[in-house]
Amino acid sequence: MCGIVGYIGSNQAAPIILDGLSKLEYRGYDSAGMAVFDGEKINAKKAVGRLKILENLTHGGETMKGTAGVGHTRWATHGAPSDANSHPHLNAKGTIAVVHNGIIENYIPLKKKMISKGYEFVSETDTEVLAHLLDYYYKGNPLEAISKVLHRVEGSYALGIMFSEYPDEIYAARKDSPLIVGQNEEGCFIASDVPAILKYTRSVYYVDNQEIVQLKREGMKFFSVDEEELTKEAVTIDWDADAAEKAGYEHFMLKEMYEQPKTVTDTISPRIKDNDIVIDELKMTDEELKAIKRIHIVACGSAYHAGVTGKYVIESLARIPVEVDFASEFRYRDPILGDDCMVIVISQSGETADSLAALRDSKAKGYKVLGIVNVVGSSIAREADSVMYTWAGPEIAVATTKAYSAQLAALYLLAMKLAKANNRVSEDRFQQLLVDLRKLPEQIELLLGQKEKIQHFANRYVGAKDIFFIGRGIDYAISLEGSLKLKEISYVHSEAYAAGELKHGTISLIEDGTLVVAVSTQPNLYQKTISNIVEVKARGAFIMAVTSVENQAIEKASDYVVYIPQTDPLFTNSLAIIPLQLFGYYVAVGKGCDVDKPRNLAKSVTVE
Ligand code: G6P
């Protein structure tokens, strides 16, 4: 996710900004830039690629003289990595510079409005609209201009802003994207995260939603979005530098699990408008969507598991047949596709070799490909006919958690869109689905709150040799992902089975004390799964059940039960995965495994 650093004080700003940005590199980025006021004007420099390139370009910041500035590492969202799309963005006169982390959801209408007023845009970003809006509303008072702009934008933002007419001030503002400010004897700092300024100060203020900060050399003032002055308490940071990178979490994987409520919100909320689902990126009319008679989902690893869930959800809601393939199989099995078929390639990285090859193959045969991709500007994003981005931000841990959750959310949206285009869903059901979709982030949060309980349980299984996951229907899809999470990071052998299929061979592996994780979230299958639980329990299995609140009958057949909150049966995977992720994580932690970098695995597999 983008990183922001700002400084105003008695020292040179550029070296401090570069140093701060380097401490935010862990967040992932593809380009960097900074703006520094040199006493007369704002100078800006940008560079695509590693921060080192910006450092070289500016001789470690030495060629950008000045004691006030803002800098940015960009993780591309709107528009591929390029100099034009990199931050800072400036107004045409070059008197206002802005860096931004987040997404301005209503940037398209705002951009249209600004164009109609004669503003020219030079980038594809949502952020540039802020530079022009600030210019439009600036009448000599920066705070007033910022306040006016913030009243007009929707979405999320952490901002660093400077006005050349106010060289002794820089500004920060925030809503739903992380931002802190800090102070020492020589100046004040803005940062997306603690590591960027830990070297300079341990006394920081967490900027709250819709607050604006005015920073001067000698101190800071806080304001509400309505320009009322606020008083805030400083917080003393006692983490070491390593813990600070992970925001105090022990591993990136845990941090990323905790980012899932935000990830799901970010993926869903820009696409829900006026109680409807709008996916402009599909570039397809309802008529064109209606013409789709078959879908092939192609992916690898966890993205494949998201696809398996997608199959159940799309088939159930839209009644369109869906096939799901491992990309490595799809490309060599000469699949039968028809003119009325859509190929969906799901990939976090957008670079997985097999998925990319499957995409190229499908395109070469003349089929339209939709990419569900996390990394903007990646190969799959560039080559697909249309792209639906999952807004999970960069994922550092090799084992995916938040990107997977975002993929599920994207697939739900798509399924609902297809269902509506095909008149397969009543308006009442559609509206109820929207309600349930919007509730998912807070429900995920609730489940994350059970971490200690799951950790306690997981500790009993650090010595396990085999663990089985069973479920039926959509619960089978989640069993696949739960089993993969566990085995990839803890090295405990694990298999996922369709619950009814276990008795056809694999049940012979069940011994006294073998843990079987049974997922049962589908009301029409509760009884069936209980029968399967009883079968393995009779062979000595210990049962952990993950089920819906209403299915308390499962307690009699199980040894340990985790309940997930009420949601539509088609969305339960987004909730059931949370205890399974936590379980896998804590077994791995208990065994002392290198959780973020499991042996033999790569985050992005770019070979066949
Ligand atoms: C690797 C990763 C998995 C991931 C899979 C597909 O195996 O370790 O976590 O699910 O690739 O990656 P993609 O980037 O295409 O989603």
mmCIF file with all atom_site columns, N, CA, C and O in Angstrom, residues 91 93 96 113-114 117 119 130-139 145 148-149 152:
data_model
loop_
_atom_site.group_PDB
_atom_site.id
_atom_site.type_symbol
_atom_site.label_atom_id
_atom_site.label_alt_id
_atom_site.label_comp_id
_atom_site.label_asym_id
_atom_site.label_entity_id
_atom_site.label_seq_id
_atom_site.pdbx_PDB_ins_code
_atom_site.Cartn_x
_atom_site.Cartn_y
_atom_site.Cartn_z
_atom_site.occupancy
_atom_site.B_iso_or_equiv
_atom_site.pdbx_formal_charge
_atom_site.auth_seq_id
_atom_site.auth_comp_id
_atom_site.auth_asym_id
_atom_site.auth_atom_id
_atom_site.pdbx_PDB_model_num
ATOM 1  N N  . ASN A 1 91  ? -1.030  21.022 -8.843  1.00 0.00 ? 91  ASN A N  1
ATOM 2  C CA . ASN A 1 91  ? -1.934  21.810 -9.680  1.00 0.00 ? 91  ASN A CA 1
ATOM 3  C C  . ASN A 1 91  ? -1.125  22.353 -10.864 1.00 0.00 ? 91  ASN A C  1
ATOM 4  O O  . ASN A 1 91  ? 0.116   22.277 -10.871 1.00 0.00 ? 91  ASN A O  1
ATOM 5  N N  . LYS A 1 93  ? -0.285  25.252 -11.845 1.00 0.00 ? 93  LYS A N  1
ATOM 6  C CA . LYS A 1 93  ? 0.696   26.310 -11.551 1.00 0.00 ? 93  LYS A CA 1
ATOM 7  C C  . LYS A 1 93  ? 1.870   25.788 -10.735 1.00 0.00 ? 93  LYS A C  1
ATOM 8  O O  . LYS A 1 93  ? 2.849   26.484 -10.523 1.00 0.00 ? 93  LYS A O  1
ATOM 9  N N  . ILE A 1 96  ? 0.641   23.881 -5.496  1.00 0.00 ? 96  ILE A N  1
ATOM 10 C CA . ILE A 1 96  ? 0.070   22.972 -4.494  1.00 0.00 ? 96  ILE A CA 1
ATOM 11 C C  . ILE A 1 96  ? 0.529   21.560 -4.850  1.00 0.00 ? 96  ILE A C  1
ATOM 12 O O  . ILE A 1 96  ? 0.446   21.152 -6.011  1.00 0.00 ? 96  ILE A O  1
ATOM 13 N N  . LYS A 1 113 ? -16.203 17.092 -13.489 1.00 0.00 ? 113 LYS A N  1
ATOM 14 C CA . LYS A 1 113 ? -16.553 18.454 -13.080 1.00 0.00 ? 113 LYS A CA 1
ATOM 15 C C  . LYS A 1 113 ? -15.349 19.382 -13.275 1.00 0.00 ? 113 LYS A C  1
ATOM 16 O O  . LYS A 1 113 ? -15.487 20.492 -13.815 1.00 0.00 ? 113 LYS A O  1
ATOM 17 N N  . MET A 1 114 ? -14.169 18.916 -12.868 1.00 0.00 ? 114 MET A N  1
ATOM 18 C CA . MET A 1 114 ? -12.990 19.769 -12.956 1.00 0.00 ? 114 MET A CA 1
ATOM 19 C C  . MET A 1 114 ? -12.613 20.014 -14.425 1.00 0.00 ? 114 MET A C  1
ATOM 20 O O  . MET A 1 114 ? -12.179 21.103 -14.785 1.00 0.00 ? 114 MET A O  1
ATOM 21 N N  . LYS A 1 117 ? -14.537 22.658 -15.856 1.00 0.00 ? 117 LYS A N  1
ATOM 22 C CA . LYS A 1 117 ? -14.112 23.986 -15.398 1.00 0.00 ? 117 LYS A CA 1
ATOM 23 C C  . LYS A 1 117 ? -12.765 24.368 -15.990 1.00 0.00 ? 117 LYS A C  1
ATOM 24 O O  . LYS A 1 117 ? -12.125 25.338 -15.566 1.00 0.00 ? 117 LYS A O  1
ATOM 25 N N  . TYR A 1 119 ? -9.899  22.433 -16.094 1.00 0.00 ? 119 TYR A N  1
ATOM 26 C CA . TYR A 1 119 ? -8.690  21.790 -15.541 1.00 0.00 ? 119 TYR A CA 1
ATOM 27 C C  . TYR A 1 119 ? -8.225  20.671 -16.473 1.00 0.00 ? 119 TYR A C  1
ATOM 28 O O  . TYR A 1 119 ? -9.044  19.931 -17.017 1.00 0.00 ? 119 TYR A O  1
ATOM 29 N N  . LEU A 1 130 ? -7.554  15.572 -6.488  1.00 0.00 ? 130 LEU A N  1
ATOM 30 C CA . LEU A 1 130 ? -7.371  16.334 -5.246  1.00 0.00 ? 130 LEU A CA 1
ATOM 31 C C  . LEU A 1 130 ? -6.546  17.598 -5.499  1.00 0.00 ? 130 LEU A C  1
ATOM 32 O O  . LEU A 1 130 ? -6.852  18.668 -4.965  1.00 0.00 ? 130 LEU A O  1
ATOM 33 N N  . ALA A 1 131 ? -5.493  17.464 -6.315  1.00 0.00 ? 131 ALA A N  1
ATOM 34 C CA . ALA A 1 131 ? -4.638  18.622 -6.585  1.00 0.00 ? 131 ALA A CA 1
ATOM 35 C C  . ALA A 1 131 ? -5.453  19.731 -7.243  1.00 0.00 ? 131 ALA A C  1
ATOM 36 O O  . ALA A 1 131 ? -5.347  20.909 -6.878  1.00 0.00 ? 131 ALA A O  1
ATOM 37 N N  . HIS A 1 132 ? -6.310  19.346 -8.196  1.00 0.00 ? 132 HIS A N  1
ATOM 38 C CA . HIS A 1 132 ? -7.097  20.362 -8.898  1.00 0.00 ? 132 HIS A CA 1
ATOM 39 C C  . HIS A 1 132 ? -8.229  20.917 -8.023  1.00 0.00 ? 132 HIS A C  1
ATOM 40 O O  . HIS A 1 132 ? -8.541  22.096 -8.087  1.00 0.00 ? 132 HIS A O  1
ATOM 41 N N  . LEU A 1 133 ? -8.816  20.028 -7.216  1.00 0.00 ? 133 LEU A N  1
ATOM 42 C CA . LEU A 1 133 ? -9.861  20.514 -6.304  1.00 0.00 ? 133 LEU A CA 1
ATOM 43 C C  . LEU A 1 133 ? -9.278  21.495 -5.298  1.00 0.00 ? 133 LEU A C  1
ATOM 44 O O  . LEU A 1 133 ? -9.886  22.526 -4.987  1.00 0.00 ? 133 LEU A O  1
ATOM 45 N N  . LEU A 1 134 ? -8.078  21.190 -4.791  1.00 0.00 ? 134 LEU A N  1
ATOM 46 C CA . LEU A 1 134 ? -7.437  22.104 -3.829  1.00 0.00 ? 134 LEU A CA 1
ATOM 47 C C  . LEU A 1 134 ? -7.187  23.453 -4.496  1.00 0.00 ? 134 LEU A C  1
ATOM 48 O O  . LEU A 1 134 ? -7.406  24.516 -3.909  1.00 0.00 ? 134 LEU A O  1
ATOM 49 N N  . ASP A 1 135 ? -6.743  23.402 -5.742  1.00 0.00 ? 135 ASP A N  1
ATOM 50 C CA . ASP A 1 135 ? -6.503  24.636 -6.488  1.00 0.00 ? 135 ASP A CA 1
ATOM 51 C C  . ASP A 1 135 ? -7.802  25.435 -6.616  1.00 0.00 ? 135 ASP A C  1
ATOM 52 O O  . ASP A 1 135 ? -7.851  26.638 -6.400  1.00 0.00 ? 135 ASP A O  1
ATOM 53 N N  . TYR A 1 136 ? -8.870  24.705 -6.927  1.00 0.00 ? 136 TYR A N  1
ATOM 54 C CA . TYR A 1 136 ? -10.170 25.338 -7.172  1.00 0.00 ? 136 TYR A CA 1
ATOM 55 C C  . TYR A 1 136 ? -10.697 26.028 -5.918  1.00 0.00 ? 136 TYR A C  1
ATOM 56 O O  . TYR A 1 136 ? -11.246 27.124 -5.971  1.00 0.00 ? 136 TYR A O  1
ATOM 57 N N  . TYR A 1 137 ? -10.532 25.367 -4.769  1.00 0.00 ? 137 TYR A N  1
ATOM 58 C CA . TYR A 1 137 ? -11.103 25.912 -3.535  1.00 0.00 ? 137 TYR A CA 1
ATOM 59 C C  . TYR A 1 137 ? -10.135 26.801 -2.754  1.00 0.00 ? 137 TYR A C  1
ATOM 60 O O  . TYR A 1 137 ? -10.516 27.402 -1.753  1.00 0.00 ? 137 TYR A O  1
ATOM 61 N N  . TYR A 1 138 ? -8.881  26.863 -3.188  1.00 0.00 ? 138 TYR A N  1
ATOM 62 C CA . TYR A 1 138 ? -7.898  27.654 -2.432  1.00 0.00 ? 138 TYR A CA 1
ATOM 63 C C  . TYR A 1 138 ? -8.066  29.145 -2.736  1.00 0.00 ? 138 TYR A C  1
ATOM 64 O O  . TYR A 1 138 ? -7.914  29.587 -3.870  1.00 0.00 ? 138 TYR A O  1
ATOM 65 N N  . LYS A 1 139 ? -8.422  29.879 -1.666  1.00 0.00 ? 139 LYS A N  1
ATOM 66 C CA . LYS A 1 139 ? -8.569  31.334 -1.843  1.00 0.00 ? 139 LYS A CA 1
ATOM 67 C C  . LYS A 1 139 ? -7.647  32.043 -0.861  1.00 0.00 ? 139 LYS A C  1
ATOM 68 O O  . LYS A 1 139 ? -7.989  33.058 -0.273  1.00 0.00 ? 139 LYS A O  1
ATOM 69 N N  . ALA A 1 145 ? -9.409  25.433 2.238   1.00 0.00 ? 145 ALA A N  1
ATOM 70 C CA . ALA A 1 145 ? -9.425  24.693 0.961   1.00 0.00 ? 145 ALA A CA 1
ATOM 71 C C  . ALA A 1 145 ? -9.462  23.188 1.225   1.00 0.00 ? 145 ALA A C  1
ATOM 72 O O  . ALA A 1 145 ? -10.244 22.459 0.606   1.00 0.00 ? 145 ALA A O  1
ATOM 73 N N  . LYS A 1 148 ? -12.882 22.090 2.426   1.00 0.00 ? 148 LYS A N  1
ATOM 74 C CA . LYS A 1 148 ? -13.877 22.064 1.340   1.00 0.00 ? 148 LYS A CA 1
ATOM 75 C C  . LYS A 1 148 ? -13.696 20.812 0.480   1.00 0.00 ? 148 LYS A C  1
ATOM 76 O O  . LYS A 1 148 ? -14.665 20.166 0.093   1.00 0.00 ? 148 LYS A O  1
ATOM 77 N N  . VAL A 1 149 ? -12.431 20.503 0.185   1.00 0.00 ? 149 VAL A N  1
ATOM 78 C CA . VAL A 1 149 ? -12.178 19.327 -0.660  1.00 0.00 ? 149 VAL A CA 1
ATOM 79 C C  . VAL A 1 149 ? -12.642 18.064 0.059   1.00 0.00 ? 149 VAL A C  1
ATOM 80 O O  . VAL A 1 149 ? -13.307 17.202 -0.525  1.00 0.00 ? 149 VAL A O  1
ATOM 81 N N  . ARG A 1 152 ? -16.076 17.050 -0.144  1.00 0.00 ? 152 ARG A N  1
ATOM 82 C CA . ARG A 1 152 ? -16.571 16.646 -1.462  1.00 0.00 ? 152 ARG A CA 1
ATOM 83 C C  . ARG A 1 152 ? -16.090 15.271 -1.911  1.00 0.00 ? 152 ARG A C  1
ATOM 84 O O  . ARG A 1 152 ? -16.624 14.714 -2.855  1.00 0.00 ? 152 ARG A O  1
#
